[in-house]
Coordinates of C-alpha atoms and ligand atoms in Angstrom, one line a residue:
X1 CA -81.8 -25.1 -38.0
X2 CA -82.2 -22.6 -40.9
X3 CA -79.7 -23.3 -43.6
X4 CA -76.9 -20.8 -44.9
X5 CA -76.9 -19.7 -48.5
X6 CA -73.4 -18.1 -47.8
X7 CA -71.4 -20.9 -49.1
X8 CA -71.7 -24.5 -50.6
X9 CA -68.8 -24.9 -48.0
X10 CA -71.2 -24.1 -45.2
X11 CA -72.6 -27.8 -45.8
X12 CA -71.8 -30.5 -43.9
X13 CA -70.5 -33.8 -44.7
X14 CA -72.5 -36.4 -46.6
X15 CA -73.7 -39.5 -44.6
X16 CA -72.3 -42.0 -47.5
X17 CA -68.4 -40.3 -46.8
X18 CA -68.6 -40.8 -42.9
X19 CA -69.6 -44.0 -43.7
X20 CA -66.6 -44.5 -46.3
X21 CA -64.3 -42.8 -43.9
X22 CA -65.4 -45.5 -41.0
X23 CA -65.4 -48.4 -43.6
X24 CA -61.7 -47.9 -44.0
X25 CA -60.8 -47.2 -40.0
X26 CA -59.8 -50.8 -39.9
X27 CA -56.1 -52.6 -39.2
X28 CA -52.8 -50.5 -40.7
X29 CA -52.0 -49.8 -44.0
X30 CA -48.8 -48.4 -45.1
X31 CA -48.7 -44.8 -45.7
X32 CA -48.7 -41.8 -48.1
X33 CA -51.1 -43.1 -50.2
X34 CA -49.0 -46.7 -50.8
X35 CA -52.1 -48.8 -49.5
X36 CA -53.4 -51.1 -52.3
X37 CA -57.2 -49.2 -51.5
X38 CA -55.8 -45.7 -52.4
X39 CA -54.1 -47.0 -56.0
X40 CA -57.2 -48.1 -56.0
X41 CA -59.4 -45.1 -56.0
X42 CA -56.8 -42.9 -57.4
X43 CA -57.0 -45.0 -60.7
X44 CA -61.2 -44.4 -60.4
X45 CA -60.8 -41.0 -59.9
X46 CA -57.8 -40.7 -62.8
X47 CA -59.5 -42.8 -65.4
X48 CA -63.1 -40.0 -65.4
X49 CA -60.5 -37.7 -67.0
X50 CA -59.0 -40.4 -69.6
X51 CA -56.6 -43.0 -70.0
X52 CA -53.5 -41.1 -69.5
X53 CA -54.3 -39.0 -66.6
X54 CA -53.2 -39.5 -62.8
X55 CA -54.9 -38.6 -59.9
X56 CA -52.8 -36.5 -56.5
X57 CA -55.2 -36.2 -53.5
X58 CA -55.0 -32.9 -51.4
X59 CA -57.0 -31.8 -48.6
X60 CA -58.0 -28.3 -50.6
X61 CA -58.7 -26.4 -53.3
X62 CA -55.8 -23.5 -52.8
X63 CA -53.6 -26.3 -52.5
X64 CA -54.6 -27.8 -56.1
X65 CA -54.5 -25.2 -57.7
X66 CA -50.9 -24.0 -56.5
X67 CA -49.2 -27.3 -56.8
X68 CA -51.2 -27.4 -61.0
X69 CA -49.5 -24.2 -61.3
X70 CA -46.2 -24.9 -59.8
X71 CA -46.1 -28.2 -62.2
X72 CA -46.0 -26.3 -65.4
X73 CA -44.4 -22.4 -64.8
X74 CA -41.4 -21.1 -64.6
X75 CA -40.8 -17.5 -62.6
X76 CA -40.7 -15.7 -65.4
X77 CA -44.2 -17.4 -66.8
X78 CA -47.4 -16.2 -65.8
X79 CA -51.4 -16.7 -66.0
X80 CA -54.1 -15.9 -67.7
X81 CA -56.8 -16.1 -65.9
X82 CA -60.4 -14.3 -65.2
X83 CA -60.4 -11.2 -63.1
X84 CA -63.1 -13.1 -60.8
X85 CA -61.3 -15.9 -60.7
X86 CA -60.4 -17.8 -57.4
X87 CA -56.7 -18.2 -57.9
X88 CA -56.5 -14.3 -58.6
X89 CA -59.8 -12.6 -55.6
X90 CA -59.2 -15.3 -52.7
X91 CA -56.6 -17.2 -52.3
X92 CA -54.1 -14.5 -50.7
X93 CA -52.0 -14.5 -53.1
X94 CA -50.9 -18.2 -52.8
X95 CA -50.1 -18.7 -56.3
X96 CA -47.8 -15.7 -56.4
X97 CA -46.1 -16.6 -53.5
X98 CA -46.1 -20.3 -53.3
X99 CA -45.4 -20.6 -57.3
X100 CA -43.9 -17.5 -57.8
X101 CA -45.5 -16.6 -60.9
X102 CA -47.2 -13.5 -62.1
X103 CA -51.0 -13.7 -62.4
X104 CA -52.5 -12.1 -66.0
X105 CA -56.5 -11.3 -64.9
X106 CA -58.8 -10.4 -67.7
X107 CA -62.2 -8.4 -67.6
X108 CA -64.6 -11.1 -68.7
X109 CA -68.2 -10.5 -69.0
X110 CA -69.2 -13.3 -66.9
X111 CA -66.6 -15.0 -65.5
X112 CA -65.3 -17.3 -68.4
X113 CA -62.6 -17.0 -70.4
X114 CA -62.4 -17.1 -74.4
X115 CA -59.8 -16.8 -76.9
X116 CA -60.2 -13.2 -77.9
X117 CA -60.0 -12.4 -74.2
X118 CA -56.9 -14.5 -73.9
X119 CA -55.3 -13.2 -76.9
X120 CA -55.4 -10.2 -76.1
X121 CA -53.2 -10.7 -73.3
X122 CA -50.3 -12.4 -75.4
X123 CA -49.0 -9.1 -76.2
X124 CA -44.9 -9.0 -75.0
X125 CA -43.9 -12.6 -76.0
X126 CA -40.5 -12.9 -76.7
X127 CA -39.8 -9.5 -75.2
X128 CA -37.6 -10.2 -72.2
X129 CA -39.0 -7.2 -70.1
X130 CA -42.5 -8.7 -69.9
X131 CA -44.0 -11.9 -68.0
X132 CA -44.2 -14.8 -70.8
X133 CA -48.1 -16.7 -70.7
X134 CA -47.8 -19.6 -70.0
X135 CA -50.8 -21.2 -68.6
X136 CA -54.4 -20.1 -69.2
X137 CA -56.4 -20.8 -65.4
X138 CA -60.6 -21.1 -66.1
X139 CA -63.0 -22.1 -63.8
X140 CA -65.7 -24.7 -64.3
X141 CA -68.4 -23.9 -62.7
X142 CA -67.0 -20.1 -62.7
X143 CA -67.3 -18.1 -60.0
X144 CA -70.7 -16.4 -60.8
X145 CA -72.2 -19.4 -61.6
X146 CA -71.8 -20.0 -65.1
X147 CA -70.7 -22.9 -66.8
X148 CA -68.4 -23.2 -70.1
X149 CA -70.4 -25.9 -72.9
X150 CA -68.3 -28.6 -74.3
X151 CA -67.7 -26.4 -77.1
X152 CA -66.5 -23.3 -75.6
X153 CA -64.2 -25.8 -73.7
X154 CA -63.2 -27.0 -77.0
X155 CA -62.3 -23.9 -78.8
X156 CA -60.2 -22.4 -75.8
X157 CA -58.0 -25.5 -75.7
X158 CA -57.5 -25.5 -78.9
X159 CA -56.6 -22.1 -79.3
X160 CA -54.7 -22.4 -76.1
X161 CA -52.5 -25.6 -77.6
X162 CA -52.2 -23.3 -80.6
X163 CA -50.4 -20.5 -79.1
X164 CA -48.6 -22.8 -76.7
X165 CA -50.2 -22.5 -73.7
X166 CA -51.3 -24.7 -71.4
X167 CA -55.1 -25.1 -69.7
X168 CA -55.9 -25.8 -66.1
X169 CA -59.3 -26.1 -64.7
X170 CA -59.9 -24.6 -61.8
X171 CA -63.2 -27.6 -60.9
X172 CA -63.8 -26.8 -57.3
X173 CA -67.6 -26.8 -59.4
X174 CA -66.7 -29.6 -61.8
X175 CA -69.5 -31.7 -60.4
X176 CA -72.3 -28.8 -60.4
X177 CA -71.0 -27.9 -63.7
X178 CA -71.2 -31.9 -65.3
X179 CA -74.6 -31.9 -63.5
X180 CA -75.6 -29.0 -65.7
X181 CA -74.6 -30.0 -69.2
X182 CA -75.7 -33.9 -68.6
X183 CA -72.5 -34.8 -68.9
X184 CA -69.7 -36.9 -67.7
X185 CA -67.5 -35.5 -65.3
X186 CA -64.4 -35.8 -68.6
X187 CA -66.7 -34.2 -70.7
X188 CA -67.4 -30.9 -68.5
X189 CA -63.4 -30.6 -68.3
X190 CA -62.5 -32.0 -71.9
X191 CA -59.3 -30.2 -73.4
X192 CA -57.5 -29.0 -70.2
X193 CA -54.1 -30.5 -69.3
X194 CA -54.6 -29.7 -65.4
X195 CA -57.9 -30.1 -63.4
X196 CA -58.2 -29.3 -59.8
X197 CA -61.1 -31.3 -59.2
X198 CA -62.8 -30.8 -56.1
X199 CA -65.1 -32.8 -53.6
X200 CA -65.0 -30.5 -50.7
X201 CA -68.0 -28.3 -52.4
X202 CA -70.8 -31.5 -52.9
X203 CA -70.1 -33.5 -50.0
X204 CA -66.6 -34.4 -49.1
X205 CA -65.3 -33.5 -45.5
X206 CA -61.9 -32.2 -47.2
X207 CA -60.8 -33.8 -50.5
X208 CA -59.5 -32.5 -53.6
X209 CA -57.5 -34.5 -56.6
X210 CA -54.7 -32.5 -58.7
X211 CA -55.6 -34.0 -62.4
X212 CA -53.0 -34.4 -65.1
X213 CA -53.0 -35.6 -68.5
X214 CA -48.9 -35.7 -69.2
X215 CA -46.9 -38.3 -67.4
X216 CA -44.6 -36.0 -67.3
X217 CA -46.2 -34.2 -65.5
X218 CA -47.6 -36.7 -62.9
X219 CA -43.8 -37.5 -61.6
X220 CA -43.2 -33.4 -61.2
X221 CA -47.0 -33.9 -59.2
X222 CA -45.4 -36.6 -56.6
X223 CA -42.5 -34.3 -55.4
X224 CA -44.4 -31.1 -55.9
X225 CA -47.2 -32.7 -53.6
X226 CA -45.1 -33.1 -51.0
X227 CA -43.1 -30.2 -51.3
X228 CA -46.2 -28.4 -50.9
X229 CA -47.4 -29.6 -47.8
X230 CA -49.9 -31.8 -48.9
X231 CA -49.1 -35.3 -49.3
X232 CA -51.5 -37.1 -46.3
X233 CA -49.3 -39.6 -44.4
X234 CA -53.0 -41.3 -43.7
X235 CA -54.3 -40.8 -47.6
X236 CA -56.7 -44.2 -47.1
X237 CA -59.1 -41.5 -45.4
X238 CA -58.5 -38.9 -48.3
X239 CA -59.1 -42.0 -51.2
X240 CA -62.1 -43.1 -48.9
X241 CA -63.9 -39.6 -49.4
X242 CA -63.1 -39.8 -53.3
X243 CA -64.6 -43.2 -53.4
X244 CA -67.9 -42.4 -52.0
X245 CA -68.0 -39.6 -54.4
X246 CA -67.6 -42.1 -56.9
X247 CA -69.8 -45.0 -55.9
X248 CA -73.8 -44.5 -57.2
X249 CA -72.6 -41.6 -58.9
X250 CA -72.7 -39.8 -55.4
X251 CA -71.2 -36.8 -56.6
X252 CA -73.8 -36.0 -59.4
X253 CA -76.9 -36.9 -57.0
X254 CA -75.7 -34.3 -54.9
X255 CA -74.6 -31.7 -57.6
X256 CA -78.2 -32.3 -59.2
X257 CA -79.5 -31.6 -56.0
X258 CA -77.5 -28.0 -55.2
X259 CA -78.0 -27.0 -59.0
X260 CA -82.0 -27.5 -58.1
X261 CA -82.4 -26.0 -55.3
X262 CA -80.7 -23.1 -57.0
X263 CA -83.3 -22.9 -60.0
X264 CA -85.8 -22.7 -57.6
X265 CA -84.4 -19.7 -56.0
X266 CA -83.3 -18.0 -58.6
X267 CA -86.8 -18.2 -60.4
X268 CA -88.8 -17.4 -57.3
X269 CA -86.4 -14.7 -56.4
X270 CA -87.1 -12.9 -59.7
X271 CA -90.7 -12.4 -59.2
X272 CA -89.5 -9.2 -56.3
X273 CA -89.4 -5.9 -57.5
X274 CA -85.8 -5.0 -57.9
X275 CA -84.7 -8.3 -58.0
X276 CA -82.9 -9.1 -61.0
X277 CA -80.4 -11.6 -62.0
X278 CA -76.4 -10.3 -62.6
X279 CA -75.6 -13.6 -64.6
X280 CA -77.4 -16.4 -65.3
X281 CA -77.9 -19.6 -63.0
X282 CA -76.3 -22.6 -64.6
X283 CA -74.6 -24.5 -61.4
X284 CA -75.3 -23.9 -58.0
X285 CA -74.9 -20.4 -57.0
X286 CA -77.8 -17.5 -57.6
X287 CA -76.0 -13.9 -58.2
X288 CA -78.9 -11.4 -57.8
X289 CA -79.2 -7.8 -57.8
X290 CA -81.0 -6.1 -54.9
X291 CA -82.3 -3.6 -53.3
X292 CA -79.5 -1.8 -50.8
X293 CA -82.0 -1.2 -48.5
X294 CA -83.3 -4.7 -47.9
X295 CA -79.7 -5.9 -47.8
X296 CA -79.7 -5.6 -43.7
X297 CA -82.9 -7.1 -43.4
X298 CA -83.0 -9.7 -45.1
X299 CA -79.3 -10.9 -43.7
X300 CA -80.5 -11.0 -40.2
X301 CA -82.4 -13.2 -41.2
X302 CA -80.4 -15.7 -43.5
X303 CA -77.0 -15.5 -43.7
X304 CA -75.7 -15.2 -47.7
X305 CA -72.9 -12.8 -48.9
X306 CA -72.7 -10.0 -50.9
X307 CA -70.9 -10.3 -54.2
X308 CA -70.5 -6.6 -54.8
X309 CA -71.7 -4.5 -52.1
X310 CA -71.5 -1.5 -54.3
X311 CA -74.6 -2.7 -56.7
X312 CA -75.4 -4.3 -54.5
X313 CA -75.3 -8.1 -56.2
X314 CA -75.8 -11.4 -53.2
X315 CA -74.3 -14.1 -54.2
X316 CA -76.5 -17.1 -52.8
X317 CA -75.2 -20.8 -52.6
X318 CA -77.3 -24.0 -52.5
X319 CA -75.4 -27.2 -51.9
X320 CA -76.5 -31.1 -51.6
X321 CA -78.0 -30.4 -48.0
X322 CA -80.1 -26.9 -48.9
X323 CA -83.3 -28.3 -48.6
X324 CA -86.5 -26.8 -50.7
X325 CA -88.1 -26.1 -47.4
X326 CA -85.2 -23.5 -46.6
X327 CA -85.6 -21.7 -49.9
X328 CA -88.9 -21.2 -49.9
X329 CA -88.5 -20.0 -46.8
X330 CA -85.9 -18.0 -48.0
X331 CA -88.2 -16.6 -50.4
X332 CA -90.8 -15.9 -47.8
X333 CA -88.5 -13.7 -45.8
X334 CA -87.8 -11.6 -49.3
X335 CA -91.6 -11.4 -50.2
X336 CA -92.4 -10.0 -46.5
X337 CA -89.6 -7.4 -47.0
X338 CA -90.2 -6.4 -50.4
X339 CA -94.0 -6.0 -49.3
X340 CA -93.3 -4.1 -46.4
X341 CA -91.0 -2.2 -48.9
X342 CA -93.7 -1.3 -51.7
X343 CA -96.5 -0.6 -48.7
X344 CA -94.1 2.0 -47.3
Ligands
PLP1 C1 -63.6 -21.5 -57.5 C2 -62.9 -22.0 -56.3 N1 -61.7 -22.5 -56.4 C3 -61.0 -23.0 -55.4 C4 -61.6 -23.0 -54.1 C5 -60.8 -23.7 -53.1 O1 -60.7 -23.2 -51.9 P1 -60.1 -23.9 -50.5 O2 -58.7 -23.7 -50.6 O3 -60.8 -23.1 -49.5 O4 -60.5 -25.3 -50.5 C6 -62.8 -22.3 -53.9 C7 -63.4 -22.2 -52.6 O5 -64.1 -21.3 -52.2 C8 -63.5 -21.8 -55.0 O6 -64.7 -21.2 -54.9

């Protein structure tokens, strides 16, 4: 079967989690995550991020990021965040209506946010007719595949913490992203108060853990979690999927893998006339400009998305189960179209 570079959520589920998943399927526990296994793994999980943080497994990523919001804004608060970001292109406007907050979005040149970007949308504080910042949402890995170093990390918290605003991180990536910089999960997130940390991206069937730093704010997370919709009355099978992630380093085995399989694309995919990357490749996605014309063609073929149809830019994903076989065949199919193209 030829593999889809349309999303990293295309992939199936990892061997290692059914196995977790089947490992646990044993005798009764008590529920809503009270079973001694899923403390357990929520303390693993929690203690990648530091000694304070808790970990709140949901099943997804929309869901994370809503209930981080909803644990730190008021109505009249709103947030900063990327104009490409998830929270603010396709989530349906689940923050709004679920936290109802006012999303900020800011141009950004690729996908990440810095302090001059946010700064410039503090304008209005104080003034009572305008939404009040409150939160600052980034993405790590962003959405067009870039990744923010340790110390762009670092200098957005702090200027964040310095204006009084708070940082969530938006890691449906966070593993690609780690994988990237060589370094530990913590590290690729260092300096944000809220994480949505994902699983569901490199591996995980459906898993996703709401991180926080605050105490605080982990007993507004318990109601909020449930208030939400996503507290699992079975949570063993949600902690089992987390723990497989965890054990061998699972989760960096695969991100490694994804973030390969995208170098090798987006080198090879270069080399075609008109071909021409939109933003560099740092996790695992490959945003490419194109010719229109091969656009149909080469999509009956494999099935990928377009980014902006309008350029046009793809946006092709690899994930832990694209295997170098399917890109190079990929590439095949693009260097019999673009011959076919330049013959004509
Ligand atoms: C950056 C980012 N955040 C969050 C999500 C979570 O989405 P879902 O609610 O589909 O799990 C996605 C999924 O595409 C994403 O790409």
């Amino acid at each position: 079967m030829r593999r889809s570079f349309g999303s990293d959520n295309h992939a199936g589920v990892h061997p290692a989690v059914f196995d977790a998943l089947r490992r646990v399927n044993d005798g009764d526990v008590p529920a809503y995550g009270h079973d001694a296994y899923t403390v357990g793994v929520a303390r693993k999980v929690a203690a990648l991020f530091g000694k304070k943080a808790e970990a709140f497994f949901v099943f997804n990523g929309t869901a994370a990021n809503v209930i981080s919001i909803r644990a730190v804004c008021r109505p009249h608060q709103g947030i900063i965040c990327a104009e490409t970001a998830h929270i603010n292109t396709d989530e349906c406007g689940a923050p709004e209506w679920n936290a109802g907050v006012k999303l900020l979005p800011v141009p950004t040149p690729d996908g990440k946010l810095t302090p001059a970007l946010v700064e410039r949308r503090l304008g209005g504080r104080g003034d009572e007719h305008r939404t009040q910042p409150r939160l600052v949402s980034i993405s790590q890995a962003t959405e067009v595949g870039t990744v923010y170093t340790p110390n762009e990390l670092k200098e957005l918290s702090a200027s964040c913490h310095a204006h009084g605003l708070l940082l969530h991180m938006d890691g449906a990536r966070l593993s690609n992203a780690a994988s990237t910089l060589g370094v530990s999960i913590g590290e690729a997130a260092a300096g944000t108060d809220l994480v949505s940390f994902g699983g569901t991206k490199n591996g995980l069937m459906a898993g996703e853990a709401v991180i926080v730093n605050d105490p605080a704010l982990a007993t507004e997370l318990l109601f909020l979690r449930k208030q939400s919709m996503q507290l699992s009355s079975k949570m063993r099978y949600l902690a089992a999927q987390f723990d497989a992630f965890l054990t061998d380093d699972l989760w960096l085995a695969n991100a490694r893998h994804a973030n390969a399989m995208a170098q090798l694309l987006s080198k090879g995919i270069v080399r075609f006339p008109g071909f021409e990357l939109a933003w560099p490749t740092q996790a695992n996605g490959v945003f490419v400009r194109m010719p229109a014309d091969l656009v149909e063609p080469l999509q009956k073929e494999y099935f990928f998305y377009l980014w902006d149809e309008t350029v046009p830019i793809a946006r092709l994903m690899c994930h832990f189960n694209t295997a170098e076989e399917d890109v190079r065949g990929f590439l095949a199919v693009v260097d019999r179209l673009s011959g076919a193209r330049t013959v004509r």
